[in-house]
Tab-separated table of C-alpha atoms and ligand atoms in Angstrom:
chain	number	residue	atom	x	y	z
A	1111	UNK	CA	-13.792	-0.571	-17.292
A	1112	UNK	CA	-13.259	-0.983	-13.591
A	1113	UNK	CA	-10.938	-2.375	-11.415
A	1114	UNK	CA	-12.509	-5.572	-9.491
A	1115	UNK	CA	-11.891	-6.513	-6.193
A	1116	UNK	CA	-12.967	-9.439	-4.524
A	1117	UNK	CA	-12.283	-10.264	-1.451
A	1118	UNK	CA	-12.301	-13.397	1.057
A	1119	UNK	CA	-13.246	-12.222	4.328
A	1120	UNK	CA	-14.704	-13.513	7.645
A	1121	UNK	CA	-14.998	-9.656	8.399
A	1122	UNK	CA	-16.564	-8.373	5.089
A	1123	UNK	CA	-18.011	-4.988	6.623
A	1124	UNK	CA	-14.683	-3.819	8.000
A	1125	UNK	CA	-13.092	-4.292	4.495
A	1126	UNK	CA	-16.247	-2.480	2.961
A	1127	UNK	CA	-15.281	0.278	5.242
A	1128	UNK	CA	-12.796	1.411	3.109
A	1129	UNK	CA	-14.663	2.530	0.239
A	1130	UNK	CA	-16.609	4.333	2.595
A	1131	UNK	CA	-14.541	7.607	2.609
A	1132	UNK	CA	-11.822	9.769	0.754
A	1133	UNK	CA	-9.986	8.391	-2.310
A	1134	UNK	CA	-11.321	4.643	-2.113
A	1135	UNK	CA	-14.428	6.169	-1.845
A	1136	UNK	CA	-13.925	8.413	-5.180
A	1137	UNK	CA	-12.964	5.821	-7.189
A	1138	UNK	CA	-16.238	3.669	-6.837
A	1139	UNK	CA	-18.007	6.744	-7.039
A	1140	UNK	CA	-16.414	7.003	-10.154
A	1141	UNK	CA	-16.573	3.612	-11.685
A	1142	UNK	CA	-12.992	3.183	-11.197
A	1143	UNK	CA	-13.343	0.103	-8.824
A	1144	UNK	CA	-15.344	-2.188	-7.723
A	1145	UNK	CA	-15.310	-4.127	-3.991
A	1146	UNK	CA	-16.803	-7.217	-3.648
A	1147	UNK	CA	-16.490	-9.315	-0.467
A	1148	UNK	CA	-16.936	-13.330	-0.190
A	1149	UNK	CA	-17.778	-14.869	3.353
A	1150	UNK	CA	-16.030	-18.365	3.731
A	1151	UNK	CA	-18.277	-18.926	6.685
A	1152	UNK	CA	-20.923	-18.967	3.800
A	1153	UNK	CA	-18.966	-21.772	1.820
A	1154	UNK	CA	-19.411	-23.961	4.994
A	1155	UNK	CA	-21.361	-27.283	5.132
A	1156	UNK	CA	-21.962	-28.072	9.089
A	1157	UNK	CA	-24.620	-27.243	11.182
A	1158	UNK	CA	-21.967	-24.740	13.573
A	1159	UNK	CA	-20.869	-23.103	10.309
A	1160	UNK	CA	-16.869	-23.779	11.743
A	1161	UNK	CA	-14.562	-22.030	9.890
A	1162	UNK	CA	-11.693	-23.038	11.869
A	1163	UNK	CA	-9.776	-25.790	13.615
A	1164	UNK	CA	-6.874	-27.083	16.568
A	1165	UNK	CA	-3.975	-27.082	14.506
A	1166	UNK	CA	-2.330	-30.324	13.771
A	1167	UNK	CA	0.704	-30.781	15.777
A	1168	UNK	CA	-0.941	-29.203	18.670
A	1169	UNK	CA	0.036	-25.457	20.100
A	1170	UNK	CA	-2.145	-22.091	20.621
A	1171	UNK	CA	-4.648	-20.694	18.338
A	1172	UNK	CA	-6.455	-21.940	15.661
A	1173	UNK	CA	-6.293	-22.167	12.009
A	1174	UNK	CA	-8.593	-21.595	9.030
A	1175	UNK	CA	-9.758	-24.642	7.408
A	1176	UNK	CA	-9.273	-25.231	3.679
A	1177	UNK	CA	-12.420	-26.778	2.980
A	1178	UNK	CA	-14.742	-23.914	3.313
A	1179	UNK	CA	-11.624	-20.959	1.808
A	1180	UNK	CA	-11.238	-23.827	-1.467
A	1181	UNK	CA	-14.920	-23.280	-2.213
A	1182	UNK	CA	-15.117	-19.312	-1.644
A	1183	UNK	CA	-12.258	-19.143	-4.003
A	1184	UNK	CA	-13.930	-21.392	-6.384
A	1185	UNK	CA	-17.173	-19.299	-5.983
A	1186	UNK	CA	-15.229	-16.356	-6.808
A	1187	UNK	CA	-13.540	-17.447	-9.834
A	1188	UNK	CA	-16.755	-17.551	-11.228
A	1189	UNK	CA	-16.857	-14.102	-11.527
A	1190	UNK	CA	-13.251	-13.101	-11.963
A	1191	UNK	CA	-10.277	-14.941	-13.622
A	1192	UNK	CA	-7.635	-12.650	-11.214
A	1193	UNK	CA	-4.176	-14.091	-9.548
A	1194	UNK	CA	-5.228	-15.075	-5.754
A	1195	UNK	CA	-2.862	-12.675	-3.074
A	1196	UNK	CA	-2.480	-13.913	0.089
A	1197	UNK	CA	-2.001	-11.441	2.848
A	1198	UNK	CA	0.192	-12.937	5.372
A	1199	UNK	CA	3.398	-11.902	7.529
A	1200	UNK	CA	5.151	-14.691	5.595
A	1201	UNK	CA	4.529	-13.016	2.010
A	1202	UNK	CA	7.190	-10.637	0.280
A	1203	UNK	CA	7.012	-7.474	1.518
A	1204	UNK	CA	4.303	-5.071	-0.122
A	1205	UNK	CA	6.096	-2.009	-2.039
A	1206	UNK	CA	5.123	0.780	-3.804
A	1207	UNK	CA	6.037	-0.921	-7.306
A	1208	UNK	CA	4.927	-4.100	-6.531
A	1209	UNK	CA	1.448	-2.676	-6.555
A	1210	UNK	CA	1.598	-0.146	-9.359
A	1211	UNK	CA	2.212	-3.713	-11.135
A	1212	UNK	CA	-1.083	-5.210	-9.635
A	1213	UNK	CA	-2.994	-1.946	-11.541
A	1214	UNK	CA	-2.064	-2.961	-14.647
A	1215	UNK	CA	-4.579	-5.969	-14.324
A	1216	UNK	CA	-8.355	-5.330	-14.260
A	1217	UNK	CA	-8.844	-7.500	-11.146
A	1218	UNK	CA	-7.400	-9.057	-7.987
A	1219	UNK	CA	-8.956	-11.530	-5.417
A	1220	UNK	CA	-7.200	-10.864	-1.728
A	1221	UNK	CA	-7.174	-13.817	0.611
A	1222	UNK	CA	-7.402	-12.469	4.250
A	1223	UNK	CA	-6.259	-14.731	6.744
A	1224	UNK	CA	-7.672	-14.924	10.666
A	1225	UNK	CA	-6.398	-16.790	13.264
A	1226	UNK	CA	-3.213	-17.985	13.594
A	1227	UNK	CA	-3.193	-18.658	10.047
A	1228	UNK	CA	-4.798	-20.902	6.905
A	1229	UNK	CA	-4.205	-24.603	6.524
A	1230	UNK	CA	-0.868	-24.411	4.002
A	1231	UNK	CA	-2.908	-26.185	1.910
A	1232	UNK	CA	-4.824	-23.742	0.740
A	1233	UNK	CA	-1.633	-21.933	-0.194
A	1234	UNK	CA	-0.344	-24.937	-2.183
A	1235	UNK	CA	-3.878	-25.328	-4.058
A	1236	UNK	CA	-5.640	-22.016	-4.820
A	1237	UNK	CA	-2.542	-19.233	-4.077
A	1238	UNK	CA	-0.600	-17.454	-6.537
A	1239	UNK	CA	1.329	-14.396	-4.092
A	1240	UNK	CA	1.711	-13.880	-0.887
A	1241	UNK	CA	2.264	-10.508	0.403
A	1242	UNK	CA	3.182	-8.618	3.434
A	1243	UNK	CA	2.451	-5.586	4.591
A	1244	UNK	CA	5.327	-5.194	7.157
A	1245	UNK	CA	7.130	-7.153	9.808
A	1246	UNK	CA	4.238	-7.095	12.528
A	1247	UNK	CA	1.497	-9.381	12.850
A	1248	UNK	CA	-1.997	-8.025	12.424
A	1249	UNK	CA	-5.316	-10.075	13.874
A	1250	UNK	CA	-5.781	-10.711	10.108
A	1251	UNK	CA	-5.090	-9.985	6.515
A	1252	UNK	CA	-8.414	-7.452	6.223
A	1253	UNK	CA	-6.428	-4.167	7.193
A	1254	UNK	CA	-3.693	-5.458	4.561
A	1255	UNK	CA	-6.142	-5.940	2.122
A	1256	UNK	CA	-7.850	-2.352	2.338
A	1257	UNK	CA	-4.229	-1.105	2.126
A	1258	UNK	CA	-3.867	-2.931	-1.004
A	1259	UNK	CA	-7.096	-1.538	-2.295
A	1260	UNK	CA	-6.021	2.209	-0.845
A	1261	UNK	CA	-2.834	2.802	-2.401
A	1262	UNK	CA	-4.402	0.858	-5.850
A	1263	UNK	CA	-7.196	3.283	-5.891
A	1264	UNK	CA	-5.297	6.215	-5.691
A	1265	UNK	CA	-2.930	5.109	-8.709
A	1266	UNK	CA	-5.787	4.377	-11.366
A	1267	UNK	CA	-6.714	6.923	-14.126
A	1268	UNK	CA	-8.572	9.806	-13.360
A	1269	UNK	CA	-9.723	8.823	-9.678
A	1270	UNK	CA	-7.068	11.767	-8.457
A	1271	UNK	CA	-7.165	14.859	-10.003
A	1272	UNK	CA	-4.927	16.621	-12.154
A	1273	UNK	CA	-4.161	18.476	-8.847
A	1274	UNK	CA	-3.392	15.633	-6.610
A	1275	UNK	CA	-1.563	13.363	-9.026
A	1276	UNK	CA	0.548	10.405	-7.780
A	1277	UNK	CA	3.110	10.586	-10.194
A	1278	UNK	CA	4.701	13.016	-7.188
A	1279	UNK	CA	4.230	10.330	-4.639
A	1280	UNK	CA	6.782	9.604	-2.253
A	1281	UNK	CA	8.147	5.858	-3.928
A	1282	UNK	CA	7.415	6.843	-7.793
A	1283	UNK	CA	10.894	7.746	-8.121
A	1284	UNK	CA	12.490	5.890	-5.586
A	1285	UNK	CA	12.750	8.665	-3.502
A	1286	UNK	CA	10.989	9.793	0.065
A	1287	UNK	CA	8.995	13.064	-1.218
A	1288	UNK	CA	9.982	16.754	-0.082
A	1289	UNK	CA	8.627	18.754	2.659
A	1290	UNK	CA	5.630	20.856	1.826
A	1291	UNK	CA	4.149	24.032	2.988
A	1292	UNK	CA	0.649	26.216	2.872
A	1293	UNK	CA	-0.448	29.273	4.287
A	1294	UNK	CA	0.042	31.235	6.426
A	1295	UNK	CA	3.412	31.829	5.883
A	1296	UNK	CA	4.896	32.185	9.335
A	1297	UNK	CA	3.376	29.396	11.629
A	1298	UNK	CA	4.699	30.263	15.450
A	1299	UNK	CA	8.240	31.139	14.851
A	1300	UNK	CA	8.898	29.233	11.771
A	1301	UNK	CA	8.416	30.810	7.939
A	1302	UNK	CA	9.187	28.902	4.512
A	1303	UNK	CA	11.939	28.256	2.376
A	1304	UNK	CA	12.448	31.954	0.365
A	1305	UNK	CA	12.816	29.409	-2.753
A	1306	UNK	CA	9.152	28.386	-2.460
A	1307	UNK	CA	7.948	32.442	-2.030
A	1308	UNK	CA	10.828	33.015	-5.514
A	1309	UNK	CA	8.267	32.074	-8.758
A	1310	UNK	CA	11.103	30.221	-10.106
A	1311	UNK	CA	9.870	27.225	-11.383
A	1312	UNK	CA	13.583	25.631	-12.438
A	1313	UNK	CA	14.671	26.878	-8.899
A	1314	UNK	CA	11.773	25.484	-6.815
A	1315	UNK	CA	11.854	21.597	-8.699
A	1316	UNK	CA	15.729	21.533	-8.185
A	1317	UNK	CA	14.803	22.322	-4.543
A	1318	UNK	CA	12.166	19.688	-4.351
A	1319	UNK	CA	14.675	17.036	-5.911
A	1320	UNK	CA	17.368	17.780	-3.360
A	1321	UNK	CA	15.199	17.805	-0.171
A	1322	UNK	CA	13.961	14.323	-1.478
A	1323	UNK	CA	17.549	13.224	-2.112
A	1324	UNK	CA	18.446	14.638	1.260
A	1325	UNK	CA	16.067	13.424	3.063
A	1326	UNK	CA	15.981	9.492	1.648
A	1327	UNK	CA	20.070	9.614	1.775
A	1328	UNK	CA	19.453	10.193	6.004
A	1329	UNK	CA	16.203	8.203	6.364
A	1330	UNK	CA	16.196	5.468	4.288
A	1331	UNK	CA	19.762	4.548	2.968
A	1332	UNK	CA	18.955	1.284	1.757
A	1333	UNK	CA	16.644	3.041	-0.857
A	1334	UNK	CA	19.015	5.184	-1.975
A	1335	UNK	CA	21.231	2.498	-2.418
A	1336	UNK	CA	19.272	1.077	-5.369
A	1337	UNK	CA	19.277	3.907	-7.500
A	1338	UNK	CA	21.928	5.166	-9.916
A	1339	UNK	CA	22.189	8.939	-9.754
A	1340	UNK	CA	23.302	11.274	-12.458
A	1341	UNK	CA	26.191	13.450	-11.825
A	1342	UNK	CA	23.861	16.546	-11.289
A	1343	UNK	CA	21.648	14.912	-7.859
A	1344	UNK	CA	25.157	13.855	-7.195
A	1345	UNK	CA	25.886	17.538	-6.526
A	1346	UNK	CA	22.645	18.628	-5.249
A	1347	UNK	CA	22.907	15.537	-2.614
A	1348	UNK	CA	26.670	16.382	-1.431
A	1349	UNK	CA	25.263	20.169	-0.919
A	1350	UNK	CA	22.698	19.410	0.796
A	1351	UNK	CA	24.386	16.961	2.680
A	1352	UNK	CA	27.276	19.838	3.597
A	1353	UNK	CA	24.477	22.373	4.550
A	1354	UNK	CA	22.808	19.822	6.813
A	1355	UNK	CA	25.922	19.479	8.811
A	1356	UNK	CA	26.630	23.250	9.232
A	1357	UNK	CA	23.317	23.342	10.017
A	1358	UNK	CA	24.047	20.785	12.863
A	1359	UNK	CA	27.485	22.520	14.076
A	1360	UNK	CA	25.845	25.724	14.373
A	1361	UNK	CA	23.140	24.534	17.237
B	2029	LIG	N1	-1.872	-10.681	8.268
B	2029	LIG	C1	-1.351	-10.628	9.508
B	2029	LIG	N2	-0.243	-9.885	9.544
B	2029	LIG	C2	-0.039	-9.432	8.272
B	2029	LIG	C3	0.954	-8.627	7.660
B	2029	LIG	N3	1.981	-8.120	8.351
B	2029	LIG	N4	0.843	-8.374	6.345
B	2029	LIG	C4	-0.170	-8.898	5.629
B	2029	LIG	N5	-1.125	-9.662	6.144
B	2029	LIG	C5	-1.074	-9.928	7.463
């Protein structure tokens, strides 16, 4: 069974890009997705093929028109009975739960906006989520899409191996993840944590847990905030917080 993607696009080879290497890539090797891009400038009925218009109300820019986006969407759910997501700046803002929760369908259809925008129409008719990728504005919703399908990929069964598994992911737990270190050991003056070099496998996840408690408490607060800690990453979080400022008065 594979995960389906379809996607409404007036830029369908830049989204196809993305399965073109690494992870994404891997997964339709594997049968694990599936990408399949719709072209609303297909779904249009005049001789200029116009996927756009002046908006109403006058202003700059131009805006999709819901004529030709209604019909790719009906086109597509032909083929796929998934919720429509609407990338846009004006969606909820995309998180690492909200799409471990899209992989437990078997199928979403992404809307990708260009232009200023869609007619709101199309929102009110054929859209089921809107979601944003951050508080910028892209040209359009295809490099929010191909995020979408980037992080998805990576969380579906078997397309990582046993080696590079995502249940360590920065976000699983709520937590930013811990620094990590290869060979060689000393890299211009700087070694490793002794810890990592100790073959103490109690010793080295304790570590791991307190650098990402650390780390989230002075980089991202407000996720820390959301979390109820037990009494023992209590302890390893005041340590590391009292190391961190020696650390400090000593330079
Ligand atoms: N389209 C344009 N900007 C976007 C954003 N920030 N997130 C999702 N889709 C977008």
């Amino acid at each position: 069974m594979s995960f389906r993607f379809d996607v409404i696009t007036l830029f369908p080879e830049l989204v196809d890009s993305v399965v073109k290497s690494g992870i994404p890539r891997r997964a339709v090797e594997q049968n694990a997705i599936e990408l399949h891009c719709w072209n609303p400038r297909d779904y249009t009925t005049d001789k200029h093929r116009t996927v756009d218009g002046r908006p109403y109300g006058g202003g700059p820019g131009m805006v999709m028109k819901a004529d030709c986006l209604l019909d790719t969407v009906k086109a597509v759910k032909q083929h796929s009975t998934a919720k429509v997501i609407y990338l846009s700046p004006q969606g909820k803002p995309l998180t690492q739960s909200a799409v471990q929760r899209f992989a437990q369908q078997e199928n979403l259809i992404l809307l990708c906006g260009r232009y200023e925008g869609i007619d709101e129409r199309v929102i009110d008719i054929a859209v089921d989520e809107e979601w944003s990728i951050g508080d910028y504005v892209l040209s359009g919703g295809e490099l929010a899409a191909m995020i979408v399908i980037d992080v998805l990929s990576r969380l579906l069964p078997n397309v990582l191996g046993h080696e590079d598994s995502a249940e360590q992911d920065s976000f699983t737990d709520g937590l930013l993840d811990c620094p990590h270190y290869t060979r060689p050991e000393r890299v211009e003056n700087l070694g490793i944590p002794d810890v990592l070099k100790s073959g103490n496998h109690a010793e080295i996840a304790k570590w791991r847990r307190q650098q990402a408690l650390g780390r989230t408490k002075q980089r991202r607060p407000d996720l820390l905030q959301k979390l109820e800690l037990s009494e023992e990453d209590k302890k390893l979080l005041s340590d590391y917080l009292k190391s961190s400022s020696n650390e400090e008065r000593e330079d």
